[in-house]
Amino acid sequence: MDRYEADLLLTMSEGEGPISSGVVDVVDGRVVWSGPSSEAPCRPEAAVHRIEGILMPGMVNIHCHSPMVLVRGAGEGLPVDRWLREAIWPREAMLTADDVRAGMRMGAAELLSNGITTSVEMYFHGDAVARGAAEAGLRCLVTAPVIEDARLSRFGVWEAQIEEMVATRDRWASSGLIEVGMGPHAAYSIPERCLRRIAEIAADTGMLVHIHVAEQEWEDAAVRERSGMSAPAYLESIGLLEGRALAAHAVWISDEDIDVFARNGVSVAHCPCSNAKHASGVARVDDLLAAGIRVGIATDGPASHHRLDLFEEMRTAIRLARIRQGDARALPPALALHMVTAGAADAIDRPDLGRLAPGARADMAALSPLEPSLHPVIPGEDDPVSRIVWSGSPACVESVWVGGRQVVEGGRVTSVDMEELRADMTGRAGRLSG
Ligand SMILES: [Zn+2]
């Protein structure tokens, strides 16, 4: 048994605020007890770890394409459709499975050092994504994409892509770190027969369906031309929203679309920095939340927003919400923090993540008390949640554990050889840029 004693503990359990002098007990990678040290059970056998600063759940990033660290920086100044066709797909067409594995390992190292312990990934060569994440010790929900485009023909026809996805799931079925879901790219980029097949598999297996929805304004016309419906209504009509469904972006949606999400229990991954970078638009987060929809804040891929930083993402979400609503009380810091921890975990139906409560995975991040931006701390007036959300950054992340295994120490990732990885990545990225 390991006992973590922190100056300040945020469990992110419902209704539980910050606990000064808190304890988390961990056995076999799971939390068995958490709460104030004054109430902690007597466990003389525990190995005690002192955390000077704040201990909180590792963050849960519910929409990402981490191996795109390999193409980070390509296509500056383009809207998403041109950015994909002109800058990204030509490079991705050259990707090998080994590139993806190396890219995922690099992305995982970055996520971990930024306090993110789980990532929902959508990228080619799902098995290589899983391997790269597992090698770095990152918890990952891998959703291999299904996509049809002449430029991406090397990934095979959709039937083969689905077959490989299901095989990947079987391969990782006993992994404690990796879960495999399905990642149909978008309603406009895949044939209807394929979407129907994915819906059938999701119904049979309970696999998460992770799909881009209404990221850009033009998508609605493209889906209506095919189906006469909006993307959410179309996906509902073919049964794709019946199981665990996660819609990424959901920027250009109507009131009726929000009803579709609400009645199907669809969750939304809100990616404010990516939406801002590509001028995609501002998502209706307040309306989604008011309809009872589970919304997590996510980074999107590192080529869409360059950083895998949920601190920055939380602040951008708050700023956009406040400008959109004209209300300085909109999206309070506590809600933003919930949307990258317990709320994000709930959005992917993983209540074992994003909170430090009995039964949850011991995925934790410790923030250093020495980081200047987290000061001052005024006794009697301190609001640690507000400090973390408004002033926190990856620089504050001192230590990180995934399933009780420490993977970041002194702000540095210890689970991979960073020097070797950096050199390897530079070579691969150069080759892909042609
Ligand atoms: Zn995306």
Coordinates of C-alpha atoms and ligand atoms in Angstrom, one line a residue:
M1 CA 0.0 0.0 0.0
D2 CA 1.1 3.5 -0.8
R3 CA -0.1 6.6 1.1
Y4 CA 0.2 10.1 -0.5
E5 CA -0.1 12.9 2.0
A6 CA -0.6 16.3 0.3
D7 CA -0.7 19.9 1.6
L8 CA -3.9 20.3 -0.4
L9 CA -6.0 17.6 -2.0
L10 CA -8.6 18.0 -4.8
T11 CA -10.4 14.7 -5.2
M12 CA -12.9 16.1 -7.8
S13 CA -15.5 13.8 -6.2
E14 CA -19.0 15.3 -6.4
G15 CA -19.7 17.8 -3.7
E16 CA -16.2 17.6 -2.2
G17 CA -14.2 20.8 -2.1
P18 CA -10.4 21.2 -1.6
I19 CA -9.1 19.4 1.5
S20 CA -6.2 21.0 3.3
S21 CA -3.9 18.2 4.5
G22 CA -5.4 15.3 2.5
V23 CA -4.5 11.7 2.1
V24 CA -4.9 9.2 -0.8
D25 CA -4.3 5.5 -0.2
V26 CA -3.4 3.4 -3.2
V27 CA -3.4 -0.4 -3.6
D28 CA -2.6 -2.2 -6.9
G29 CA -3.0 1.0 -8.9
R30 CA -6.4 2.0 -7.5
V31 CA -7.5 4.5 -4.8
V32 CA -8.8 2.7 -1.7
W33 CA -9.3 5.7 0.5
S34 CA -9.1 9.5 0.1
G35 CA -10.0 12.4 2.5
P36 CA -8.7 14.6 5.3
S37 CA -5.6 13.2 7.0
S38 CA -7.4 13.7 10.4
E39 CA -9.9 11.0 9.3
A40 CA -7.4 8.7 7.5
P41 CA -7.5 5.0 8.7
C42 CA -4.4 3.8 10.6
R43 CA -2.2 2.0 8.1
P44 CA 1.2 1.5 9.7
E45 CA 2.3 -0.7 6.7
A46 CA 1.8 2.0 4.1
A47 CA 4.8 3.6 2.3
V48 CA 4.2 7.3 2.8
H49 CA 4.9 9.9 0.1
R50 CA 4.8 13.5 1.1
I51 CA 3.4 15.9 -1.6
E52 CA 4.3 19.5 -0.9
G53 CA 1.7 21.4 -2.9
I54 CA -1.5 20.3 -4.6
L55 CA -2.5 16.7 -5.4
M56 CA -5.3 16.3 -7.9
P57 CA -6.5 13.7 -10.4
G58 CA -4.6 13.5 -13.7
M59 CA -6.5 15.3 -16.4
V60 CA -8.6 13.4 -19.0
N61 CA -8.3 14.7 -22.6
I62 CA -11.2 13.4 -24.6
H63 CA -10.3 14.4 -28.1
C64 CA -6.8 14.2 -29.5
H65 CA -4.6 13.0 -32.4
S66 CA -1.3 13.0 -30.5
P67 CA 0.9 11.4 -33.2
M68 CA 0.3 14.6 -35.2
V69 CA 3.3 16.0 -33.2
L70 CA 5.0 14.7 -36.4
V71 CA 3.2 17.4 -38.5
R72 CA 3.0 20.1 -35.9
G73 CA 3.3 23.5 -37.5
A74 CA 2.2 22.5 -41.0
G75 CA -0.4 24.6 -42.8
E76 CA -0.4 27.8 -40.8
G77 CA -3.4 30.1 -41.4
L78 CA -5.7 27.7 -43.2
P79 CA -9.3 26.8 -42.3
V80 CA -9.8 23.1 -41.4
D81 CA -10.8 21.7 -44.8
R82 CA -7.9 23.3 -46.7
W83 CA -5.5 22.6 -43.9
L84 CA -6.4 18.9 -44.1
R85 CA -6.3 18.6 -47.9
E86 CA -3.3 20.8 -48.6
A87 CA -1.0 20.4 -45.6
I88 CA -1.9 17.4 -43.5
W89 CA -3.2 14.5 -45.7
P90 CA -0.2 14.7 -48.1
R91 CA 2.1 14.2 -45.1
E92 CA -0.1 11.6 -43.4
A93 CA -0.2 9.6 -46.7
M94 CA 3.5 8.8 -46.1
L95 CA 3.0 7.7 -42.5
T96 CA 4.2 4.2 -41.5
A97 CA 2.9 2.3 -38.4
D98 CA 6.3 2.9 -36.8
D99 CA 6.1 6.7 -37.4
V100 CA 2.7 6.6 -35.6
R101 CA 4.1 4.6 -32.7
A102 CA 7.0 7.0 -32.3
G103 CA 4.7 10.0 -32.7
M104 CA 2.4 8.7 -30.0
R105 CA 5.2 8.0 -27.7
M106 CA 6.4 11.6 -28.1
G107 CA 2.8 13.0 -27.7
A108 CA 2.3 10.8 -24.7
A109 CA 5.4 12.1 -23.0
E110 CA 4.1 15.7 -23.6
L111 CA 0.7 14.9 -22.3
L112 CA 2.0 13.2 -19.2
S113 CA 4.4 16.1 -18.4
N114 CA 1.5 18.5 -18.7
G115 CA -0.5 16.6 -16.1
I116 CA -2.7 14.6 -18.5
T117 CA -3.0 10.9 -17.6
T118 CA -5.7 9.8 -20.1
S119 CA -6.1 10.7 -23.7
V120 CA -8.9 9.7 -26.2
E121 CA -7.0 9.3 -29.4
M122 CA -8.2 9.1 -33.0
Y123 CA -5.4 8.2 -35.4
F124 CA -4.3 5.9 -38.2
H125 CA -2.7 2.5 -37.2
G126 CA -4.6 2.1 -34.0
D127 CA -2.4 -0.7 -32.8
A128 CA 0.7 1.5 -33.2
V129 CA -1.1 4.3 -31.2
A130 CA -1.9 1.8 -28.4
R131 CA 1.8 0.6 -28.4
G132 CA 3.2 4.1 -28.3
A133 CA 0.9 5.1 -25.4
A134 CA 1.5 2.0 -23.4
E135 CA 5.3 2.3 -23.9
A136 CA 5.1 5.8 -22.3
G137 CA 2.8 4.7 -19.6
L138 CA -0.1 6.9 -20.7
R139 CA -3.7 5.6 -20.2
C140 CA -5.4 5.8 -23.6
L141 CA -8.7 5.2 -25.2
V142 CA -7.7 4.4 -28.8
T143 CA -10.2 5.0 -31.5
A144 CA -8.7 4.2 -34.9
P145 CA -10.2 6.3 -37.6
V146 CA -12.3 5.0 -40.5
I147 CA -12.0 7.4 -43.4
E148 CA -12.2 7.2 -47.2
D149 CA -10.2 9.6 -49.3
A150 CA -8.2 8.9 -52.5
R151 CA -5.2 10.5 -50.8
L152 CA -5.4 8.1 -47.9
S153 CA -5.8 4.9 -49.9
R154 CA -2.8 3.3 -48.3
F155 CA -4.9 2.7 -45.2
G156 CA -7.2 0.4 -47.1
V157 CA -10.9 0.3 -47.8
W158 CA -13.3 0.9 -44.9
E159 CA -14.2 -2.7 -44.5
A160 CA -10.5 -3.5 -43.9
Q161 CA -10.1 -0.5 -41.5
I162 CA -13.1 -1.8 -39.4
E163 CA -11.7 -5.3 -39.3
E164 CA -8.4 -4.1 -38.1
M165 CA -10.0 -1.9 -35.4
V166 CA -11.9 -4.9 -34.0
A167 CA -8.7 -7.0 -34.1
T168 CA -6.9 -4.2 -32.2
R169 CA -9.6 -4.3 -29.6
D170 CA -9.1 -8.0 -29.1
R171 CA -5.4 -7.6 -28.9
W172 CA -5.6 -5.1 -26.1
A173 CA -8.5 -6.6 -24.2
S174 CA -6.5 -7.6 -21.2
S175 CA -4.6 -4.3 -20.9
G176 CA -5.0 -2.2 -17.8
L177 CA -4.0 1.0 -19.7
I178 CA -5.5 0.7 -23.2
E179 CA -9.2 0.6 -24.2
V180 CA -10.1 0.5 -27.9
G181 CA -13.1 2.2 -29.4
M182 CA -14.1 3.2 -33.0
G183 CA -13.2 6.5 -34.7
P184 CA -15.3 7.1 -37.8
H185 CA -13.8 10.4 -39.0
A186 CA -17.1 12.4 -39.8
A187 CA -20.5 12.0 -41.3
Y188 CA -19.4 13.7 -44.5
S189 CA -16.3 11.7 -45.1
I190 CA -17.5 8.1 -44.8
P191 CA -20.1 6.1 -46.8
E192 CA -23.4 5.4 -45.1
R193 CA -23.0 1.6 -45.3
C194 CA -19.8 2.0 -43.2
L195 CA -21.5 4.1 -40.6
R196 CA -24.3 1.5 -40.3
R197 CA -21.7 -1.2 -39.8
I198 CA -20.0 0.8 -37.1
A199 CA -23.4 1.2 -35.3
E200 CA -23.9 -2.5 -35.4
I201 CA -20.5 -3.3 -33.9
A202 CA -21.0 -0.6 -31.3
A203 CA -24.3 -2.2 -30.3
D204 CA -22.7 -5.6 -30.1
T205 CA -19.5 -4.7 -28.2
G206 CA -20.1 -1.5 -26.2
M207 CA -17.2 0.2 -27.9
L208 CA -17.0 4.0 -27.8
V209 CA -17.9 5.7 -31.1
H210 CA -15.8 8.9 -31.4
I211 CA -16.6 11.1 -34.4
H212 CA -16.1 14.7 -35.5
V213 CA -19.4 16.5 -35.8
A214 CA -20.2 20.0 -37.1
E215 CA -16.7 21.4 -36.7
Q216 CA -17.1 23.8 -39.6
E217 CA -20.1 25.6 -41.0
W218 CA -19.9 24.0 -44.5
E219 CA -20.3 20.5 -43.1
D220 CA -24.0 20.9 -42.6
A221 CA -24.6 21.5 -46.3
A222 CA -22.5 18.5 -47.2
V223 CA -24.4 16.2 -44.9
R224 CA -27.8 17.6 -46.0
E225 CA -26.9 17.0 -49.6
R226 CA -26.4 13.4 -48.9
S227 CA -29.2 12.8 -46.3
G228 CA -31.5 15.8 -46.2
M229 CA -30.6 16.1 -42.5
S230 CA -28.2 17.7 -40.2
A231 CA -25.2 15.6 -39.1
P232 CA -26.6 14.8 -35.6
A233 CA -30.1 13.9 -37.1
Y234 CA -28.4 11.8 -39.8
L235 CA -26.2 9.9 -37.3
E236 CA -29.3 9.3 -35.1
S237 CA -31.3 8.0 -38.1
I238 CA -28.7 5.3 -38.8
G239 CA -28.4 4.2 -35.2
L240 CA -24.9 5.5 -34.6
L241 CA -25.8 7.4 -31.4
E242 CA -27.5 4.6 -29.6
G243 CA -24.4 3.4 -27.6
R244 CA -21.5 5.3 -26.1
A245 CA -21.1 8.2 -28.5
L246 CA -18.7 11.1 -28.3
A247 CA -19.0 14.0 -30.7
A248 CA -15.9 16.2 -31.2
H249 CA -16.3 19.9 -31.7
A250 CA -20.1 20.3 -32.2
V251 CA -19.7 24.0 -33.1
W252 CA -22.4 24.4 -35.8
I253 CA -25.4 22.8 -34.2
S254 CA -29.1 23.9 -34.0
D255 CA -31.5 23.6 -31.0
E256 CA -32.9 20.4 -32.7
D257 CA -29.4 19.0 -32.9
I258 CA -28.9 19.6 -29.1
D259 CA -32.2 17.7 -28.5
V260 CA -30.8 14.8 -30.6
F261 CA -27.6 14.7 -28.4
A262 CA -29.6 15.0 -25.2
R263 CA -32.1 12.2 -26.0
N264 CA -29.3 9.9 -27.1
G265 CA -26.9 10.6 -24.3
V266 CA -24.2 11.8 -26.7
S267 CA -21.3 13.6 -25.1
V268 CA -19.3 16.4 -26.6
A269 CA -15.6 17.1 -26.7
H270 CA -15.2 20.9 -26.7
C271 CA -11.9 22.0 -28.3
P272 CA -11.8 25.8 -27.9
C273 CA -8.2 26.5 -28.9
S274 CA -8.4 24.4 -32.1
N275 CA -11.8 26.0 -33.0
A276 CA -10.2 29.5 -32.5
K277 CA -7.0 28.7 -34.4
H278 CA -8.9 27.5 -37.5
A279 CA -11.6 30.2 -37.1
S280 CA -14.1 27.3 -37.0
G281 CA -16.4 29.1 -34.6
V282 CA -17.5 29.2 -30.9
A283 CA -19.3 26.1 -29.6
R284 CA -22.6 26.5 -27.7
V285 CA -21.2 25.1 -24.5
D286 CA -23.8 26.8 -22.2
D287 CA -26.7 25.4 -24.3
L288 CA -25.2 21.9 -24.3
L289 CA -24.7 21.9 -20.6
A290 CA -28.2 23.4 -20.0
A291 CA -29.6 20.4 -22.0
G292 CA -27.8 18.0 -19.6
I293 CA -25.2 17.0 -22.2
R294 CA -21.9 15.8 -20.8
V295 CA -19.1 18.1 -22.1
G296 CA -15.4 17.7 -21.6
I297 CA -12.7 20.2 -22.7
A298 CA -10.1 18.7 -25.0
T299 CA -7.0 19.8 -26.8
D300 CA -7.6 18.3 -30.3
G301 CA -4.4 17.3 -32.1
P302 CA -1.1 19.0 -31.7
A303 CA -1.2 20.1 -35.3
S304 CA -4.5 21.9 -34.8
H305 CA -3.5 23.9 -31.7
H306 CA 0.2 23.1 -31.3
R307 CA 0.0 22.4 -27.6
L308 CA -1.3 19.5 -25.6
D309 CA -2.1 21.8 -22.6
L310 CA -5.4 21.5 -20.8
F311 CA -4.6 24.5 -18.6
E312 CA -4.6 26.8 -21.6
E313 CA -7.6 25.0 -23.0
M314 CA -9.6 25.6 -19.8
R315 CA -8.9 29.3 -19.9
T316 CA -9.7 29.6 -23.5
A317 CA -13.0 27.8 -22.9
I318 CA -13.9 30.2 -20.1
R319 CA -12.9 33.3 -22.2
L320 CA -14.9 32.2 -25.2
A321 CA -17.9 31.3 -23.1
R322 CA -17.8 34.7 -21.4
I323 CA -17.5 36.6 -24.6
R324 CA -20.3 34.6 -26.2
Q325 CA -22.6 35.1 -23.3
G326 CA -21.5 38.6 -22.4
D327 CA -21.4 37.4 -18.7
A328 CA -18.3 37.4 -16.5
R329 CA -19.9 34.6 -14.4
A330 CA -20.2 32.2 -17.3
L331 CA -18.2 28.9 -17.1
P332 CA -16.8 29.3 -13.6
P333 CA -13.3 27.9 -12.9
A334 CA -14.7 24.9 -10.8
L335 CA -16.8 23.8 -13.8
A336 CA -13.8 24.2 -16.2
L337 CA -11.7 22.0 -13.9
H338 CA -14.6 19.4 -13.7
M339 CA -14.6 19.4 -17.5
V340 CA -11.0 18.2 -17.7
T341 CA -11.3 15.7 -14.8
A342 CA -14.4 13.9 -13.5
G343 CA -16.7 15.5 -16.1
A344 CA -14.4 14.4 -19.0
A345 CA -14.3 10.9 -17.5
D346 CA -18.1 10.8 -17.3
A347 CA -18.3 11.9 -20.9
I348 CA -16.5 8.8 -22.0
D349 CA -18.4 6.6 -19.5
R350 CA -15.2 5.9 -17.5
P351 CA -16.2 6.7 -13.8
D352 CA -12.9 5.1 -12.8
L353 CA -11.0 8.1 -14.1
G354 CA -10.8 11.9 -13.4
R355 CA -11.4 11.7 -9.6
L356 CA -9.5 10.4 -6.5
A357 CA -12.2 8.4 -4.9
P358 CA -12.3 4.8 -3.7
G359 CA -12.3 2.4 -6.7
A360 CA -10.9 5.0 -9.1
R361 CA -7.5 4.5 -10.9
A362 CA -4.6 6.1 -9.1
D363 CA -4.0 8.6 -11.9
M364 CA -2.7 11.7 -10.1
A365 CA -0.8 15.0 -10.7
A366 CA 1.1 17.0 -8.1
L367 CA 1.5 20.7 -8.7
S368 CA 4.5 22.4 -7.2
P369 CA 4.0 24.9 -4.3
L370 CA 7.1 26.8 -5.6
E371 CA 5.7 27.8 -9.0
P372 CA 5.4 31.7 -8.8
S373 CA 2.1 31.8 -10.8
L374 CA 0.3 29.9 -8.1
H375 CA 1.0 32.6 -5.5
P376 CA 0.0 34.4 -3.4
V377 CA -1.9 32.0 -1.1
I378 CA -3.9 34.2 1.3
P379 CA -5.0 32.2 4.4
G380 CA -8.8 32.4 4.8
E381 CA -9.3 33.8 1.3
D382 CA -7.6 31.2 -0.9
D383 CA -9.5 29.6 -3.8
P384 CA -7.1 26.9 -5.0
V385 CA -9.4 25.9 -7.9
S386 CA -9.4 29.5 -9.3
R387 CA -5.6 29.6 -8.8
I388 CA -5.1 26.3 -10.7
V389 CA -7.5 27.2 -13.6
W390 CA -6.4 30.9 -14.1
S391 CA -2.7 30.6 -13.2
G392 CA -1.8 27.0 -13.6
S393 CA 0.4 25.7 -16.5
P394 CA 2.4 22.6 -17.4
A395 CA 5.3 24.3 -15.6
C396 CA 3.5 23.7 -12.3
V397 CA 3.3 19.9 -12.9
E398 CA 5.9 18.4 -10.6
S399 CA 4.9 14.7 -10.5
V400 CA 2.5 12.4 -12.3
W401 CA 1.3 8.9 -11.6
V402 CA -0.7 6.6 -13.9
G403 CA -2.3 3.6 -12.1
G404 CA 0.0 4.3 -9.2
R405 CA 3.2 4.2 -11.4
Q406 CA 5.2 7.4 -11.3
V407 CA 5.9 8.6 -14.8
V408 CA 6.9 12.3 -14.2
E409 CA 9.3 13.3 -11.5
G410 CA 10.6 16.8 -10.9
G411 CA 8.6 18.0 -14.0
R412 CA 10.4 15.5 -16.3
V413 CA 9.0 12.4 -17.9
T414 CA 10.8 9.3 -16.6
S415 CA 9.1 6.6 -18.7
V416 CA 10.8 7.4 -22.0
D417 CA 14.3 8.5 -23.1
M418 CA 13.4 12.0 -24.2
E419 CA 16.8 12.8 -25.8
E420 CA 16.6 9.7 -28.0
L421 CA 13.0 10.4 -28.8
R422 CA 13.6 14.0 -29.9
A423 CA 16.3 13.0 -32.3
D424 CA 14.2 10.3 -33.8
M425 CA 11.2 12.6 -34.2
T426 CA 13.2 15.3 -36.0
G427 CA 14.3 12.7 -38.6
R428 CA 10.8 11.4 -39.2
A429 CA 9.2 14.8 -39.3
G430 CA 11.7 15.9 -41.9
R431 CA 11.0 12.9 -44.1
L432 CA 7.2 13.6 -43.9
S433 CA 7.6 17.2 -44.9
G434 CA 9.2 16.0 -48.1
Ligands
ZN1 ZN -10.0 16.2 -34.3

